[in-house]
XYZ file of C-alpha atoms in Angstrom:
346
model
C 17.268 24.879 5.515
C 17.375 21.368 4.136
C 14.297 20.120 2.333
C 12.810 16.633 2.256
C 14.178 15.988 -1.237
C 17.716 16.498 0.113
C 16.942 14.163 3.015
C 15.657 11.557 0.559
C 18.805 11.702 -1.548
C 20.980 11.509 1.576
C 19.131 8.348 2.593
C 19.775 6.863 -0.837
C 23.440 7.912 -0.870
C 23.958 6.366 2.556
C 23.260 2.876 1.220
C 26.782 1.444 1.121
C 27.362 -2.291 1.171
C 30.122 -4.549 2.478
C 31.363 -7.317 0.204
C 29.234 -9.806 2.129
C 26.150 -7.603 1.754
C 26.857 -7.227 -1.963
C 26.872 -11.013 -2.268
C 23.571 -11.138 -0.425
C 22.181 -8.354 -2.627
C 23.083 -10.348 -5.725
C 21.428 -13.431 -4.253
C 18.378 -11.396 -3.249
C 18.142 -9.859 -6.725
C 18.177 -13.323 -8.303
C 15.490 -14.456 -5.871
C 13.435 -11.354 -6.604
C 13.775 -11.862 -10.351
C 12.517 -15.423 -9.949
C 9.556 -14.155 -7.940
C 8.828 -11.490 -10.556
C 8.813 -14.119 -13.284
C 6.422 -16.249 -11.252
C 4.087 -13.276 -10.779
C 4.003 -12.052 -14.391
C 1.005 -14.216 -15.195
C -1.067 -13.240 -12.166
C -3.829 -10.684 -12.481
C -3.456 -7.229 -11.030
C -5.257 -6.769 -7.769
C -8.910 -5.681 -7.876
C -9.587 -2.281 -6.349
C -11.958 -2.582 -3.401
C -12.254 0.782 -1.667
C -13.671 0.647 1.830
C -14.391 3.563 4.154
C -13.192 2.483 7.618
C -12.857 3.904 10.789
C 14.531 2.891 8.832
C 14.810 -0.648 8.719
C 18.585 -1.392 8.507
C 19.855 -2.223 5.021
C 20.958 -5.692 6.013
C 17.378 -6.454 7.041
C 16.655 -6.731 3.327
C 18.672 -9.913 3.235
C 18.805 -11.413 6.723
C 15.839 -12.987 8.495
C 15.930 -13.360 12.289
C 13.722 -15.089 14.829
C 11.348 -13.216 17.121
C 9.122 -14.193 20.011
C 6.036 -14.171 17.810
C 7.359 -15.749 14.637
C 10.183 -15.817 12.114
C 11.006 -12.643 10.225
C 11.240 -12.980 6.481
C 13.630 -10.785 4.530
C 12.191 -7.540 3.182
C 12.962 -8.696 -0.345
C 11.011 -11.893 0.193
C 8.076 -9.957 1.646
C 7.729 -7.029 -0.743
C 9.283 -8.016 -4.096
C 6.286 -10.115 -5.236
C 4.011 -7.178 -4.390
C 5.880 -3.946 -5.160
C 8.647 -4.796 -7.633
C 12.093 -6.336 -7.722
C 14.451 -3.877 -9.444
C 17.679 -2.958 -7.665
C 16.359 0.503 -6.740
C 13.066 -0.922 -5.508
C 14.935 -3.398 -3.311
C 17.091 -0.587 -1.895
C 13.976 1.421 -1.036
C 12.477 -1.581 0.728
C 15.474 -1.370 3.049
C 14.843 2.322 3.731
C 11.043 2.327 3.989
C 10.114 -1.231 4.969
C 9.898 -3.026 8.294
C 9.759 -6.770 8.920
C 7.310 -7.796 11.660
C 6.712 -11.515 12.221
C 3.736 -11.257 14.628
C 1.194 -14.067 14.262
C -1.955 -15.664 15.655
C -3.286 -19.211 15.201
C -6.891 -20.379 15.293
C -8.319 -23.745 14.177
C -4.976 -24.773 12.674
C -4.692 -21.628 10.547
C -1.961 -19.061 11.234
C -2.010 -15.464 10.039
C 1.348 -13.686 10.221
C 2.030 -10.000 9.655
C 5.210 -10.306 7.587
C 5.998 -6.640 7.000
C 4.796 -3.081 6.556
C 5.980 -0.313 4.240
C 4.604 3.192 3.891
C 4.774 6.956 4.271
C 2.947 9.609 6.348
C -0.496 8.868 4.934
C -0.253 5.482 3.190
C 0.853 2.001 4.193
C 0.907 -1.499 2.752
C 0.923 -4.538 5.055
C 1.757 -8.012 3.743
C 0.425 -11.013 5.656
C 0.968 -14.746 5.229
C -1.842 -17.225 5.791
C -0.715 -20.794 6.426
C -2.626 -23.899 7.500
C -2.075 -27.427 8.743
C -1.890 -30.123 6.111
C -0.799 -30.090 2.501
C -4.023 -28.948 0.828
C -3.651 -25.989 -1.532
C -6.104 -23.094 -1.556
C -6.638 -21.466 -4.983
C -7.256 -17.737 -5.107
C -10.651 -18.364 -6.738
C -13.005 -21.325 -6.652
C -15.343 -22.618 -9.353
C -18.149 -23.832 -7.179
C -21.379 -24.968 -8.762
C -23.113 -22.433 -11.056
C -20.968 -19.551 -9.805
C -17.524 -19.504 -11.383
C -16.772 -15.834 -10.655
C -15.590 -15.990 -7.061
C -12.727 -14.596 -5.071
C -11.218 -14.863 -1.613
C -12.008 -12.301 1.047
C -12.336 -12.115 4.807
C -15.808 -11.736 6.245
C -14.217 -9.012 8.365
C -10.755 -7.498 8.633
C -9.561 -4.290 10.204
C -6.280 -2.502 10.871
C -6.155 -0.007 13.724
C -3.205 2.078 12.538
C -4.453 5.603 13.043
C -6.739 8.025 14.835
C -10.188 6.449 14.637
C -11.836 9.896 14.663
C -11.026 10.372 10.975
C -11.706 8.459 7.776
C -9.555 5.996 5.887
C -9.813 3.717 2.885
C -7.776 1.005 1.262
C -7.608 -1.987 -1.026
C -6.861 -5.647 -0.402
C -5.919 -8.620 -2.530
C -4.392 -12.094 -2.326
C -1.380 -13.542 -4.099
C 0.202 -16.978 -4.010
C 3.991 -16.953 -4.224
C 4.113 -20.756 -4.364
C 0.900 -22.520 -5.463
C 2.295 -25.884 -4.312
C 2.627 -25.035 -0.611
C 0.132 -24.500 2.194
C 0.532 -20.724 2.354
C -0.878 -17.704 0.552
C -0.208 -13.992 0.984
C -2.697 -11.241 1.793
C -1.891 -7.612 0.954
C -3.728 -4.756 2.655
C -3.306 -1.023 2.042
C -4.585 1.800 4.190
C -4.637 5.535 3.469
C -5.796 8.172 5.917
C -7.135 11.702 5.822
C -4.644 12.526 8.590
C -1.137 11.222 9.197
C -1.080 7.551 10.150
C -0.300 7.050 13.818
C 2.566 4.589 14.007
C 3.355 2.590 17.110
C 1.071 -0.143 18.426
C -1.048 -1.732 15.678
C -3.925 -4.172 16.084
C -5.134 -6.250 13.123
C -8.239 -8.423 13.373
C -9.690 -10.997 10.962
C -12.778 -13.212 10.823
C -13.593 -16.164 8.527
C -11.792 -16.510 5.201
C -14.364 -17.088 2.458
C -14.923 -17.513 -1.234
C -17.446 -14.842 -2.215
C -19.342 -14.427 -5.465
C -18.662 -11.268 -7.448
C -22.117 -9.908 -6.600
C -21.556 -10.978 -2.950
C -24.846 -12.888 -2.834
C -23.150 -16.240 -2.134
C -20.272 -17.254 0.091
C -18.451 -20.405 1.053
C -16.250 -20.472 4.159
C -12.733 -21.792 3.600
C -11.312 -21.242 7.097
C -13.505 -20.432 10.056
C -11.994 -18.506 12.921
C -11.025 -15.232 14.525
C -7.489 -13.881 14.512
C -5.983 -10.910 16.343
C -2.437 -9.657 15.805
C -0.622 -6.891 17.661
C 2.690 -5.403 16.606
C 4.683 -2.176 16.514
C 4.947 -0.216 13.263
C 7.858 2.208 13.055
C 8.835 2.342 9.390
C 10.776 5.282 7.932
C 8.803 7.980 6.131
C 10.420 8.983 2.821
C 7.696 11.314 1.564
C 8.500 14.775 0.231
C 6.150 17.769 0.046
C 4.919 19.444 -3.125
C 4.233 23.179 -3.073
C 0.917 24.052 -1.436
C -1.295 27.042 -2.175
C -1.626 26.445 -5.912
C -5.047 27.422 -7.288
C -6.725 26.206 -10.475
C -10.236 26.512 -11.958
C -12.353 23.402 -12.283
C -16.018 23.264 -13.416
C -16.711 26.797 -12.289
C -14.941 26.384 -8.953
C -11.616 27.707 -7.713
C -9.739 24.746 -6.268
C -6.806 25.274 -3.886
C -4.207 22.575 -3.293
C -3.679 22.941 0.455
C -1.421 19.930 0.989
C 0.330 17.445 -1.282
C 3.040 14.875 -0.647
C 4.573 12.130 -2.746
C 6.751 9.200 -1.824
C 8.017 6.106 -3.632
C 5.049 4.211 -2.165
C 2.120 6.593 -2.676
C 0.576 10.043 -2.881
C -1.597 12.249 -0.664
C -3.446 15.396 -1.772
C -5.792 17.790 0.039
C -7.838 20.364 -1.886
C -10.193 23.111 -0.760
C -13.181 24.605 -2.539
C -14.702 27.859 -1.278
C -18.286 27.310 -2.367
C -21.515 26.475 -0.542
C -22.580 24.248 -3.432
C -20.396 21.298 -4.360
C -20.529 17.848 -5.837
C -18.159 15.236 -4.470
C -18.431 13.352 -7.753
C -17.088 16.376 -9.608
C -14.237 16.839 -7.146
C -13.411 13.161 -7.273
C -12.874 13.433 -11.033
C -10.164 16.089 -10.788
C -7.342 14.595 -12.881
C -4.305 13.226 -11.060
C -1.501 11.957 -13.278
C 2.086 10.884 -12.703
C 4.654 10.924 -15.509
C 7.790 8.809 -15.234
C 11.127 9.863 -16.664
C 10.795 7.144 -19.323
C 7.607 8.805 -20.600
C 5.147 6.398 -18.983
C 2.015 8.184 -17.755
C 0.064 6.736 -14.840
C -3.509 8.009 -14.528
C -4.257 7.940 -10.794
C -7.620 9.710 -11.082
C -9.724 6.599 -10.537
C -7.324 4.628 -8.356
C -6.917 7.368 -5.740
C -9.490 7.040 -2.993
C -11.211 10.115 -1.608
C -13.075 11.562 1.359
C -14.852 14.907 1.885
C -15.709 17.067 4.835
C -16.764 20.675 5.411
C -15.313 23.381 7.602
C -16.999 24.193 10.896
C -18.915 27.084 9.337
C -19.822 24.972 6.276
C -18.414 27.556 3.870
C -15.425 25.503 2.768
C -15.264 21.988 1.365
C -12.125 19.935 1.872
C -11.404 16.776 -0.086
C -8.566 14.335 0.459
C -7.269 12.157 -2.360
C -4.555 9.548 -2.316
C -3.440 5.969 -2.042
C -0.588 3.567 -2.628
C 0.999 2.847 -6.010
C 0.936 -0.600 -7.614
C 4.715 -0.686 -7.261
C 7.525 1.207 -5.580
C 8.482 4.153 -7.800
C 11.859 5.739 -6.918
C 11.558 9.527 -6.913
C 14.342 9.871 -9.476
C 12.102 7.918 -11.868
C 9.229 10.408 -11.473
C 9.320 13.392 -13.834
C 6.181 15.219 -12.762
C 2.816 15.057 -11.023
C -0.283 16.790 -12.421
C -3.183 17.771 -10.145
C -5.988 19.394 -12.110
C -4.017 21.702 -14.419
C -1.152 22.263 -11.965
C 2.095 20.512 -12.872
C 4.668 19.738 -10.196
C 8.154 18.864 -11.412
C 9.824 16.389 -9.064
C 13.443 17.529 -8.589
C 16.280 15.074 -9.043
C 19.913 15.195 -8.046
């Protein structure tokens, strides 16, 4: 029986380019490198957890028109957000999907540019454009309150079964500070597999908000509603389940774990009537790259807890998206608690 690692490598090996596509790849790589250089000085996104209810290879390079908007290339959409190396660009072609759906209200247009993800995690990149030539900085130094940031008064993505729980982060970037457009990035991670297909995204009032959220200043007033189909390719691979390790006097069982180039999802079980979600949330999760870099995901992974029907078993889900696309052949191992998973390579 083939495993998901073999499927992943087959997907990567199937990426063959014509001479014309190679020329476009070179052009896209140059464009991506320019974008990366522009983004080096920007701050990393703030983590704001909130509990809420195979694109073709040539799509990386070619944008086409749709009934709802103009599709940007996958490189243009995702490189400023998730990296611009050659392997990262290739994976955008396997895992990403251009969208182009938009809605306009009061002269402001929000467009869903693209989505990329796996079974449990997704990242959606939007563009926000407006009439006129005024620029909108990502923060505003209004009187006596310099620590402000952009956020929507309300935004929601209906991408999954609303009976469960989900969480995510959001942040803004500005690929070109001189134009009348900024980008909004939104991640979502679920306790069950994300239900692809018809997606509805809603937004209300873009505001500058003080860090303590006691003051706000509306930048664009309006309501926006976008609908589109999400059918990206899942490139996640499973890690062995059933591993047990001790943690703070408890026996913790890893009942489900998957990893993909875009994120991670873990489910653990604790057979104890007494538990502390804070303790479980601090179970170490670390990823080691083949170059020796160690990423501590313990604090960046969101979490959710629930109990079994008879209340004798506690289940916790952990996971989230990475700050960049990480090809699986660049991941050496994943540590959950004191269990080490070696990620196989070709």
